[in-house]
């Protein structure tokens, strides 16, 4: 029997050791994602045969992420398959890479499905920080107009001002008539996990003050210790100040660029407007993800 335990903040260092072996630039290979959404997805972990195994539940369905580590991955998958069957379920591995999916399909009878809505958007931090070249001409003009019209200040999120993040988030929900949405409730839970454990997660973020008022925020965590990728988990801006999103995106990239080569701005979950916005920043790569059903 595989011994799973609820993930805790104390697991960070050990989990990061395994995640650093993933060789991927996906969000699921990060302690930040696993911990922030632990209460929403009832995230549990186990260490077996040289691999980290992550189990979660979505809409009542038991799922697993692609195991991270080194050793006999086929043996690990066989044990997970048996574990799922003992629970009366099919083994489902989500957010898997193309290479992993191919290897599994060569050894097991499975159905592999590409999940475009969950592809991560990977950017060069220098691109988002400097906005150089013709492809960023419109972005530069947009930000310059914002900076000309408004007085703005971008302040790091700290223990002293973290309450402002929740305040902005509540206002954003009211503005967008989304306070009752289940997805927003889940996101609020993840946001609380981040701002309550910024130091332990080595998280960073900015609050945007526009014309003296708190008008937006952004925040995220590194993929793992020593990674050259930072993941932006949250970015919200209030209405009334056109250009705040573009400005805070740029300012956060400027702050992160010296330490991280890549910025992962997560997926678009199939929302057309969000997809258009993320593509407009010219990602250097879309991180593919597949679902494997045994």
PDB file of C-alpha atoms in Angstrom:
ATOM      1  CA  UNK A   1       0.000   0.000   0.000  1.00  0.00           C
ATOM      2  CA  UNK A   2       1.301   3.433  -0.928  1.00  0.00           C
ATOM      3  CA  UNK A   3       1.406   5.763   2.077  1.00  0.00           C
ATOM      4  CA  UNK A   4       0.093   9.209   1.120  1.00  0.00           C
ATOM      5  CA  UNK A   5       0.208  12.217   3.452  1.00  0.00           C
ATOM      6  CA  UNK A   6      -1.327  15.683   3.223  1.00  0.00           C
ATOM      7  CA  UNK A   7       1.257  18.134   1.897  1.00  0.00           C
ATOM      8  CA  UNK A   8       2.467  20.710   4.455  1.00  0.00           C
ATOM      9  CA  UNK A   9       4.785  23.706   4.386  1.00  0.00           C
ATOM     10  CA  UNK A  10       7.387  21.581   6.205  1.00  0.00           C
ATOM     11  CA  UNK A  11       7.628  19.296   3.149  1.00  0.00           C
ATOM     12  CA  UNK A  12       9.011  22.103   0.991  1.00  0.00           C
ATOM     13  CA  UNK A  13      12.716  21.244   0.958  1.00  0.00           C
ATOM     14  CA  UNK A  14      12.256  17.515   0.430  1.00  0.00           C
ATOM     15  CA  UNK A  15       9.634  17.992  -2.279  1.00  0.00           C
ATOM     16  CA  UNK A  16      11.853  20.531  -4.056  1.00  0.00           C
ATOM     17  CA  UNK A  17      14.671  17.969  -4.241  1.00  0.00           C
ATOM     18  CA  UNK A  18      12.443  15.716  -6.332  1.00  0.00           C
ATOM     19  CA  UNK A  19      10.873  18.509  -8.386  1.00  0.00           C
ATOM     20  CA  UNK A  20      14.328  19.702  -9.437  1.00  0.00           C
ATOM     21  CA  UNK A  21      14.709  16.390 -11.297  1.00  0.00           C
ATOM     22  CA  UNK A  22      11.607  16.929 -13.412  1.00  0.00           C
ATOM     23  CA  UNK A  23      13.447  18.577 -16.305  1.00  0.00           C
ATOM     24  CA  UNK A  24      10.266  20.479 -17.159  1.00  0.00           C
ATOM     25  CA  UNK A  25       9.129  24.101 -17.068  1.00  0.00           C
ATOM     26  CA  UNK A  26       5.541  23.288 -16.072  1.00  0.00           C
ATOM     27  CA  UNK A  27       3.684  24.715 -13.109  1.00  0.00           C
ATOM     28  CA  UNK A  28       2.885  21.323 -11.586  1.00  0.00           C
ATOM     29  CA  UNK A  29       6.614  20.735 -11.011  1.00  0.00           C
ATOM     30  CA  UNK A  30       6.627  23.431  -8.334  1.00  0.00           C
ATOM     31  CA  UNK A  31       6.034  23.320  -4.610  1.00  0.00           C
ATOM     32  CA  UNK A  32       4.166  26.623  -4.844  1.00  0.00           C
ATOM     33  CA  UNK A  33       1.371  25.178  -6.996  1.00  0.00           C
ATOM     34  CA  UNK A  34       1.122  22.005  -4.913  1.00  0.00           C
ATOM     35  CA  UNK A  35       0.909  23.916  -1.644  1.00  0.00           C
ATOM     36  CA  UNK A  36      -1.278  26.845  -2.715  1.00  0.00           C
ATOM     37  CA  UNK A  37      -4.045  24.575  -4.038  1.00  0.00           C
ATOM     38  CA  UNK A  38      -3.702  21.841  -1.409  1.00  0.00           C
ATOM     39  CA  UNK A  39      -7.034  22.592   0.273  1.00  0.00           C
ATOM     40  CA  UNK A  40      -8.941  22.897  -3.002  1.00  0.00           C
ATOM     41  CA  UNK A  41      -7.653  19.621  -4.461  1.00  0.00           C
ATOM     42  CA  UNK A  42      -6.941  17.710  -1.218  1.00  0.00           C
ATOM     43  CA  UNK A  43      -3.329  17.303  -2.344  1.00  0.00           C
ATOM     44  CA  UNK A  44      -1.399  14.382  -0.860  1.00  0.00           C
ATOM     45  CA  UNK A  45       2.138  13.212  -1.558  1.00  0.00           C
ATOM     46  CA  UNK A  46       4.129   9.997  -1.250  1.00  0.00           C
ATOM     47  CA  UNK A  47       7.783   9.118  -1.754  1.00  0.00           C
ATOM     48  CA  UNK A  48       8.417   5.755  -3.384  1.00  0.00           C
ATOM     49  CA  UNK A  49      11.223   4.071  -5.312  1.00  0.00           C
ATOM     50  CA  UNK A  50      13.092   7.336  -5.853  1.00  0.00           C
ATOM     51  CA  UNK A  51      10.058   9.333  -6.997  1.00  0.00           C
ATOM     52  CA  UNK A  52       7.668  11.940  -5.626  1.00  0.00           C
ATOM     53  CA  UNK A  53       4.054  10.977  -6.335  1.00  0.00           C
ATOM     54  CA  UNK A  54       1.301  13.590  -6.077  1.00  0.00           C
ATOM     55  CA  UNK A  55      -2.359  12.581  -5.671  1.00  0.00           C
ATOM     56  CA  UNK A  56      -5.222  15.055  -5.913  1.00  0.00           C
ATOM     57  CA  UNK A  57      -8.975  15.115  -6.387  1.00  0.00           C
ATOM     58  CA  UNK A  58     -10.900  17.220  -8.905  1.00  0.00           C
ATOM     59  CA  UNK A  59     -14.685  17.044  -9.050  1.00  0.00           C
ATOM     60  CA  UNK A  60     -14.478  13.912  -6.927  1.00  0.00           C
ATOM     61  CA  UNK A  61     -12.129  12.158  -9.362  1.00  0.00           C
ATOM     62  CA  UNK A  62      -8.762  10.832  -8.180  1.00  0.00           C
ATOM     63  CA  UNK A  63      -5.871  12.128 -10.308  1.00  0.00           C
ATOM     64  CA  UNK A  64      -2.081  11.989 -10.255  1.00  0.00           C
ATOM     65  CA  UNK A  65       0.614  14.258 -11.609  1.00  0.00           C
ATOM     66  CA  UNK A  66       3.553  12.872 -13.552  1.00  0.00           C
ATOM     67  CA  UNK A  67       5.937  11.447 -10.908  1.00  0.00           C
ATOM     68  CA  UNK A  68       9.216  13.339 -10.404  1.00  0.00           C
ATOM     69  CA  UNK A  69      12.483  11.652  -9.537  1.00  0.00           C
ATOM     70  CA  UNK A  70      14.879   9.043 -10.861  1.00  0.00           C
ATOM     71  CA  UNK A  71      14.748   5.280 -11.099  1.00  0.00           C
ATOM     72  CA  UNK A  72      12.379   2.720 -12.615  1.00  0.00           C
ATOM     73  CA  UNK A  73       9.399   4.867 -13.606  1.00  0.00           C
ATOM     74  CA  UNK A  74       7.547   1.927 -15.196  1.00  0.00           C
ATOM     75  CA  UNK A  75       7.587   0.075 -11.872  1.00  0.00           C
ATOM     76  CA  UNK A  76       6.204   3.172 -10.134  1.00  0.00           C
ATOM     77  CA  UNK A  77       3.417   3.504 -12.716  1.00  0.00           C
ATOM     78  CA  UNK A  78       2.524  -0.176 -12.301  1.00  0.00           C
ATOM     79  CA  UNK A  79       2.157   0.348  -8.547  1.00  0.00           C
ATOM     80  CA  UNK A  80      -0.007   3.440  -9.085  1.00  0.00           C
ATOM     81  CA  UNK A  81      -2.173   1.484 -11.524  1.00  0.00           C
ATOM     82  CA  UNK A  82      -2.689  -1.245  -8.921  1.00  0.00           C
ATOM     83  CA  UNK A  83      -3.397   1.389  -6.263  1.00  0.00           C
ATOM     84  CA  UNK A  84      -6.095   3.001  -8.404  1.00  0.00           C
ATOM     85  CA  UNK A  85      -7.674  -0.357  -9.228  1.00  0.00           C
ATOM     86  CA  UNK A  86      -7.811  -1.226  -5.521  1.00  0.00           C
ATOM     87  CA  UNK A  87      -9.774   2.013  -5.070  1.00  0.00           C
ATOM     88  CA  UNK A  88     -12.127   0.950  -7.854  1.00  0.00           C
ATOM     89  CA  UNK A  89     -10.872   3.622 -10.273  1.00  0.00           C
ATOM     90  CA  UNK A  90      -8.867   3.923 -13.470  1.00  0.00           C
ATOM     91  CA  UNK A  91      -5.415   5.441 -13.134  1.00  0.00           C
ATOM     92  CA  UNK A  92      -5.469   8.982 -14.549  1.00  0.00           C
ATOM     93  CA  UNK A  93      -2.264  11.001 -14.881  1.00  0.00           C
ATOM     94  CA  UNK A  94      -2.792  14.666 -15.780  1.00  0.00           C
ATOM     95  CA  UNK A  95      -0.476  17.470 -16.956  1.00  0.00           C
ATOM     96  CA  UNK A  96       1.995  14.913 -18.308  1.00  0.00           C
ATOM     97  CA  UNK A  97       4.698  15.727 -20.855  1.00  0.00           C
ATOM     98  CA  UNK A  98       4.700  14.377 -24.416  1.00  0.00           C
ATOM     99  CA  UNK A  99       7.870  12.367 -23.732  1.00  0.00           C
ATOM    100  CA  UNK A 100       6.427  10.776 -20.588  1.00  0.00           C
ATOM    101  CA  UNK A 101       3.113  10.052 -22.336  1.00  0.00           C
ATOM    102  CA  UNK A 102       4.941   8.287 -25.165  1.00  0.00           C
ATOM    103  CA  UNK A 103       6.941   6.135 -22.760  1.00  0.00           C
ATOM    104  CA  UNK A 104       3.839   5.139 -20.824  1.00  0.00           C
ATOM    105  CA  UNK A 105       1.903   4.323 -24.005  1.00  0.00           C
ATOM    106  CA  UNK A 106       4.737   2.001 -25.089  1.00  0.00           C
ATOM    107  CA  UNK A 107       4.378  -0.019 -21.878  1.00  0.00           C
ATOM    108  CA  UNK A 108       0.669   0.150 -21.014  1.00  0.00           C
ATOM    109  CA  UNK A 109      -2.688   0.190 -22.759  1.00  0.00           C
ATOM    110  CA  UNK A 110      -3.719   3.833 -22.369  1.00  0.00           C
ATOM    111  CA  UNK A 111      -5.586   6.688 -23.993  1.00  0.00           C
ATOM    112  CA  UNK A 112      -3.549   9.905 -24.314  1.00  0.00           C
ATOM    113  CA  UNK A 113      -5.308  13.240 -24.870  1.00  0.00           C
ATOM    114  CA  UNK A 114      -3.703  16.624 -25.526  1.00  0.00           C
ATOM    115  CA  UNK A 115      -5.047  19.309 -23.150  1.00  0.00           C
ATOM    116  CA  UNK A 116      -4.451  22.643 -24.915  1.00  0.00           C
ATOM    117  CA  UNK A 117      -6.450  24.627 -22.334  1.00  0.00           C
ATOM    118  CA  UNK A 118      -3.845  23.734 -19.708  1.00  0.00           C
ATOM    119  CA  UNK A 119      -0.676  24.498 -21.676  1.00  0.00           C
ATOM    120  CA  UNK A 120       1.539  26.898 -19.697  1.00  0.00           C
ATOM    121  CA  UNK A 121       2.763  30.149 -21.263  1.00  0.00           C
ATOM    122  CA  UNK A 122       6.533  30.481 -20.883  1.00  0.00           C
ATOM    123  CA  UNK A 123       8.237  33.842 -21.501  1.00  0.00           C
ATOM    124  CA  UNK A 124      11.749  35.209 -21.378  1.00  0.00           C
ATOM    125  CA  UNK A 125      11.806  37.513 -18.367  1.00  0.00           C
ATOM    126  CA  UNK A 126      14.012  39.892 -20.368  1.00  0.00           C
ATOM    127  CA  UNK A 127      11.265  40.175 -23.003  1.00  0.00           C
ATOM    128  CA  UNK A 128       8.615  41.156 -20.481  1.00  0.00           C
ATOM    129  CA  UNK A 129      11.001  43.448 -18.621  1.00  0.00           C
ATOM    130  CA  UNK A 130      12.484  45.332 -21.577  1.00  0.00           C
ATOM    131  CA  UNK A 131       9.706  45.075 -24.197  1.00  0.00           C
ATOM    132  CA  UNK A 132      12.220  45.600 -26.967  1.00  0.00           C
ATOM    133  CA  UNK A 133      11.578  45.305 -30.677  1.00  0.00           C
ATOM    134  CA  UNK A 134       8.691  45.753 -33.062  1.00  0.00           C
ATOM    135  CA  UNK A 135       6.660  42.897 -31.564  1.00  0.00           C
ATOM    136  CA  UNK A 136       6.332  44.822 -28.281  1.00  0.00           C
ATOM    137  CA  UNK A 137       5.715  48.247 -29.824  1.00  0.00           C
ATOM    138  CA  UNK A 138       2.033  48.357 -28.822  1.00  0.00           C
ATOM    139  CA  UNK A 139       2.842  47.220 -25.264  1.00  0.00           C
ATOM    140  CA  UNK A 140       5.453  49.949 -24.836  1.00  0.00           C
ATOM    141  CA  UNK A 141       3.027  52.616 -26.057  1.00  0.00           C
ATOM    142  CA  UNK A 142       0.303  51.333 -23.747  1.00  0.00           C
ATOM    143  CA  UNK A 143       2.555  51.472 -20.685  1.00  0.00           C
ATOM    144  CA  UNK A 144       4.026  54.858 -21.620  1.00  0.00           C
ATOM    145  CA  UNK A 145       0.517  56.292 -21.902  1.00  0.00           C
ATOM    146  CA  UNK A 146      -0.379  54.860 -18.495  1.00  0.00           C
ATOM    147  CA  UNK A 147       2.758  56.305 -16.894  1.00  0.00           C
ATOM    148  CA  UNK A 148       2.087  59.716 -18.452  1.00  0.00           C
ATOM    149  CA  UNK A 149      -1.549  59.955 -17.368  1.00  0.00           C
ATOM    150  CA  UNK A 150      -1.199  58.475 -13.885  1.00  0.00           C
ATOM    151  CA  UNK A 151       1.096  58.719 -10.887  1.00  0.00           C
ATOM    152  CA  UNK A 152       2.060  55.157 -10.023  1.00  0.00           C
ATOM    153  CA  UNK A 153       4.114  53.280  -7.462  1.00  0.00           C
ATOM    154  CA  UNK A 154       4.834  49.542  -7.259  1.00  0.00           C
ATOM    155  CA  UNK A 155       5.548  48.277  -3.741  1.00  0.00           C
ATOM    156  CA  UNK A 156       6.700  44.778  -2.726  1.00  0.00           C
ATOM    157  CA  UNK A 157       4.137  42.705  -0.811  1.00  0.00           C
ATOM    158  CA  UNK A 158       5.171  42.375   2.838  1.00  0.00           C
ATOM    159  CA  UNK A 159       3.662  41.121   6.083  1.00  0.00           C
ATOM    160  CA  UNK A 160       2.698  44.719   6.862  1.00  0.00           C
ATOM    161  CA  UNK A 161       0.732  45.398   3.656  1.00  0.00           C
ATOM    162  CA  UNK A 162      -0.564  41.928   2.718  1.00  0.00           C
ATOM    163  CA  UNK A 163      -4.055  42.910   3.897  1.00  0.00           C
ATOM    164  CA  UNK A 164      -4.232  45.267   0.927  1.00  0.00           C
ATOM    165  CA  UNK A 165      -3.901  42.289  -1.412  1.00  0.00           C
ATOM    166  CA  UNK A 166      -7.068  40.729  -0.023  1.00  0.00           C
ATOM    167  CA  UNK A 167      -8.807  44.107  -0.153  1.00  0.00           C
ATOM    168  CA  UNK A 168      -7.951  44.554  -3.841  1.00  0.00           C
ATOM    169  CA  UNK A 169      -9.016  40.978  -4.559  1.00  0.00           C
ATOM    170  CA  UNK A 170     -12.408  41.510  -2.903  1.00  0.00           C
ATOM    171  CA  UNK A 171     -12.972  44.719  -4.883  1.00  0.00           C
ATOM    172  CA  UNK A 172     -11.962  42.948  -8.100  1.00  0.00           C
ATOM    173  CA  UNK A 173     -14.508  40.202  -7.413  1.00  0.00           C
ATOM    174  CA  UNK A 174     -17.269  42.770  -6.820  1.00  0.00           C
ATOM    175  CA  UNK A 175     -16.357  44.715  -9.965  1.00  0.00           C
ATOM    176  CA  UNK A 176     -16.520  41.563 -12.054  1.00  0.00           C
ATOM    177  CA  UNK A 177     -19.629  40.208 -10.292  1.00  0.00           C
ATOM    178  CA  UNK A 178     -17.766  37.042  -9.383  1.00  0.00           C
ATOM    179  CA  UNK A 179     -17.979  36.939  -5.588  1.00  0.00           C
ATOM    180  CA  UNK A 180     -20.281  33.913  -5.626  1.00  0.00           C
ATOM    181  CA  UNK A 181     -18.301  31.969  -8.253  1.00  0.00           C
ATOM    182  CA  UNK A 182     -16.894  28.683  -6.928  1.00  0.00           C
ATOM    183  CA  UNK A 183     -13.671  29.128  -8.914  1.00  0.00           C
ATOM    184  CA  UNK A 184     -13.065  32.512  -7.261  1.00  0.00           C
ATOM    185  CA  UNK A 185     -13.585  30.980  -3.823  1.00  0.00           C
ATOM    186  CA  UNK A 186     -10.952  28.373  -4.655  1.00  0.00           C
ATOM    187  CA  UNK A 187      -8.590  31.066  -5.929  1.00  0.00           C
ATOM    188  CA  UNK A 188      -9.118  33.113  -2.760  1.00  0.00           C
ATOM    189  CA  UNK A 189      -8.083  30.086  -0.696  1.00  0.00           C
ATOM    190  CA  UNK A 190      -4.898  29.678  -2.755  1.00  0.00           C
ATOM    191  CA  UNK A 191      -4.139  33.391  -2.469  1.00  0.00           C
ATOM    192  CA  UNK A 192      -4.440  33.223   1.325  1.00  0.00           C
ATOM    193  CA  UNK A 193      -2.012  30.301   1.396  1.00  0.00           C
ATOM    194  CA  UNK A 194       0.491  32.367  -0.565  1.00  0.00           C
ATOM    195  CA  UNK A 195       0.355  35.655   1.318  1.00  0.00           C
ATOM    196  CA  UNK A 196       0.308  33.868   4.682  1.00  0.00           C
ATOM    197  CA  UNK A 197       3.489  31.945   3.792  1.00  0.00           C
ATOM    198  CA  UNK A 198       5.410  34.311   1.524  1.00  0.00           C
ATOM    199  CA  UNK A 199       8.691  33.789   3.373  1.00  0.00           C
ATOM    200  CA  UNK A 200       8.497  29.989   3.549  1.00  0.00           C
ATOM    201  CA  UNK A 201       7.513  29.761  -0.119  1.00  0.00           C
ATOM    202  CA  UNK A 202      10.118  32.372  -1.097  1.00  0.00           C
ATOM    203  CA  UNK A 203       7.277  34.178  -2.811  1.00  0.00           C
ATOM    204  CA  UNK A 204       7.426  37.674  -4.246  1.00  0.00           C
ATOM    205  CA  UNK A 205       4.793  40.146  -5.307  1.00  0.00           C
ATOM    206  CA  UNK A 206       3.937  43.772  -5.990  1.00  0.00           C
ATOM    207  CA  UNK A 207       1.056  46.044  -5.090  1.00  0.00           C
ATOM    208  CA  UNK A 208       0.293  48.778  -7.627  1.00  0.00           C
ATOM    209  CA  UNK A 209      -0.720  52.181  -6.302  1.00  0.00           C
ATOM    210  CA  UNK A 210      -2.266  54.379  -8.977  1.00  0.00           C
ATOM    211  CA  UNK A 211      -2.938  58.041  -8.214  1.00  0.00           C
ATOM    212  CA  UNK A 212      -2.437  57.164  -4.559  1.00  0.00           C
ATOM    213  CA  UNK A 213      -4.933  54.274  -4.417  1.00  0.00           C
ATOM    214  CA  UNK A 214      -4.216  50.513  -4.278  1.00  0.00           C
ATOM    215  CA  UNK A 215      -5.254  49.410  -7.759  1.00  0.00           C
ATOM    216  CA  UNK A 216      -3.741  46.000  -8.422  1.00  0.00           C
ATOM    217  CA  UNK A 217      -1.351  43.273  -7.351  1.00  0.00           C
ATOM    218  CA  UNK A 218       0.688  40.393  -8.699  1.00  0.00           C
ATOM    219  CA  UNK A 219       2.429  37.530  -6.879  1.00  0.00           C
ATOM    220  CA  UNK A 220       4.126  34.188  -7.430  1.00  0.00           C
ATOM    221  CA  UNK A 221       6.802  31.713  -6.382  1.00  0.00           C
ATOM    222  CA  UNK A 222       9.961  30.155  -7.852  1.00  0.00           C
ATOM    223  CA  UNK A 223       9.565  26.739  -9.441  1.00  0.00           C
ATOM    224  CA  UNK A 224      12.016  25.334  -6.870  1.00  0.00           C
ATOM    225  CA  UNK A 225      15.307  26.354  -5.257  1.00  0.00           C
ATOM    226  CA  UNK A 226      17.905  26.973  -7.954  1.00  0.00           C
ATOM    227  CA  UNK A 227      15.394  26.997 -10.821  1.00  0.00           C
ATOM    228  CA  UNK A 228      15.717  29.698 -13.471  1.00  0.00           C
ATOM    229  CA  UNK A 229      11.916  29.950 -13.741  1.00  0.00           C
ATOM    230  CA  UNK A 230       9.492  31.992 -11.650  1.00  0.00           C
ATOM    231  CA  UNK A 231       5.738  31.293 -11.770  1.00  0.00           C
ATOM    232  CA  UNK A 232       3.271  34.189 -11.674  1.00  0.00           C
ATOM    233  CA  UNK A 233       0.221  32.791  -9.880  1.00  0.00           C
ATOM    234  CA  UNK A 234      -1.874  35.937  -9.475  1.00  0.00           C
ATOM    235  CA  UNK A 235      -2.372  39.197 -11.315  1.00  0.00           C
ATOM    236  CA  UNK A 236      -5.389  41.438 -10.665  1.00  0.00           C
ATOM    237  CA  UNK A 237      -6.124  45.078 -11.464  1.00  0.00           C
ATOM    238  CA  UNK A 238      -9.148  47.230 -10.666  1.00  0.00           C
ATOM    239  CA  UNK A 239     -11.076  49.069 -13.352  1.00  0.00           C
ATOM    240  CA  UNK A 240     -10.773  52.821 -13.836  1.00  0.00           C
ATOM    241  CA  UNK A 241      -7.055  52.856 -14.560  1.00  0.00           C
ATOM    242  CA  UNK A 242      -6.503  51.564 -18.073  1.00  0.00           C
ATOM    243  CA  UNK A 243      -3.031  50.121 -18.422  1.00  0.00           C
ATOM    244  CA  UNK A 244      -2.561  48.836 -14.862  1.00  0.00           C
ATOM    245  CA  UNK A 245      -2.320  45.212 -15.992  1.00  0.00           C
ATOM    246  CA  UNK A 246       0.368  45.970 -18.560  1.00  0.00           C
ATOM    247  CA  UNK A 247       2.287  48.191 -16.127  1.00  0.00           C
ATOM    248  CA  UNK A 248       2.312  45.743 -13.223  1.00  0.00           C
ATOM    249  CA  UNK A 249       3.259  42.904 -15.569  1.00  0.00           C
ATOM    250  CA  UNK A 250       6.236  44.947 -16.771  1.00  0.00           C
ATOM    251  CA  UNK A 251       7.296  46.117 -13.311  1.00  0.00           C
ATOM    252  CA  UNK A 252       7.200  42.588 -11.880  1.00  0.00           C
ATOM    253  CA  UNK A 253       9.301  41.309 -14.782  1.00  0.00           C
ATOM    254  CA  UNK A 254      11.825  44.098 -14.165  1.00  0.00           C
ATOM    255  CA  UNK A 255      12.081  43.039 -10.508  1.00  0.00           C
ATOM    256  CA  UNK A 256      12.464  39.331 -11.332  1.00  0.00           C
ATOM    257  CA  UNK A 257      14.598  39.453 -14.488  1.00  0.00           C
ATOM    258  CA  UNK A 258      18.015  39.583 -12.759  1.00  0.00           C
ATOM    259  CA  UNK A 259      17.309  36.268 -11.003  1.00  0.00           C
ATOM    260  CA  UNK A 260      15.143  34.287 -13.409  1.00  0.00           C
ATOM    261  CA  UNK A 261      15.543  33.567 -17.110  1.00  0.00           C
ATOM    262  CA  UNK A 262      11.937  32.495 -17.573  1.00  0.00           C
ATOM    263  CA  UNK A 263       8.534  33.595 -16.333  1.00  0.00           C
ATOM    264  CA  UNK A 264       5.697  31.081 -16.414  1.00  0.00           C
ATOM    265  CA  UNK A 265       2.315  32.830 -16.479  1.00  0.00           C
ATOM    266  CA  UNK A 266       0.332  29.589 -16.187  1.00  0.00           C
ATOM    267  CA  UNK A 267      -2.487  28.473 -18.519  1.00  0.00           C
ATOM    268  CA  UNK A 268      -5.555  30.117 -20.010  1.00  0.00           C
ATOM    269  CA  UNK A 269      -8.086  27.379 -18.999  1.00  0.00           C
ATOM    270  CA  UNK A 270      -9.682  27.801 -22.412  1.00  0.00           C
ATOM    271  CA  UNK A 271     -10.855  31.389 -21.887  1.00  0.00           C
ATOM    272  CA  UNK A 272     -10.633  33.072 -25.295  1.00  0.00           C
ATOM    273  CA  UNK A 273      -9.852  36.577 -24.004  1.00  0.00           C
ATOM    274  CA  UNK A 274      -7.193  35.287 -21.634  1.00  0.00           C
ATOM    275  CA  UNK A 275      -5.604  33.230 -24.406  1.00  0.00           C
ATOM    276  CA  UNK A 276      -5.463  36.267 -26.687  1.00  0.00           C
ATOM    277  CA  UNK A 277      -3.872  38.371 -23.927  1.00  0.00           C
ATOM    278  CA  UNK A 278      -1.221  35.762 -23.086  1.00  0.00           C
ATOM    279  CA  UNK A 279      -0.325  35.206 -26.736  1.00  0.00           C
ATOM    280  CA  UNK A 280       0.021  38.967 -27.236  1.00  0.00           C
ATOM    281  CA  UNK A 281       3.101  38.910 -24.974  1.00  0.00           C
ATOM    282  CA  UNK A 282       4.919  36.556 -27.385  1.00  0.00           C
ATOM    283  CA  UNK A 283       5.686  33.452 -25.308  1.00  0.00           C
ATOM    284  CA  UNK A 284       8.877  31.626 -26.236  1.00  0.00           C
ATOM    285  CA  UNK A 285       7.189  28.291 -25.567  1.00  0.00           C
ATOM    286  CA  UNK A 286       3.827  26.718 -24.807  1.00  0.00           C
ATOM    287  CA  UNK A 287       4.441  23.945 -22.290  1.00  0.00           C
ATOM    288  CA  UNK A 288       2.422  20.993 -23.572  1.00  0.00           C
ATOM    289  CA  UNK A 289       0.331  18.855 -21.238  1.00  0.00           C
ATOM    290  CA  UNK A 290      -1.448  15.563 -21.780  1.00  0.00           C
ATOM    291  CA  UNK A 291      -3.892  13.393 -19.858  1.00  0.00           C
ATOM    292  CA  UNK A 292      -3.219   9.655 -19.696  1.00  0.00           C
ATOM    293  CA  UNK A 293      -6.077   7.288 -18.853  1.00  0.00           C
ATOM    294  CA  UNK A 294      -5.294   3.620 -18.215  1.00  0.00           C
TER     295      UNK A 294
END
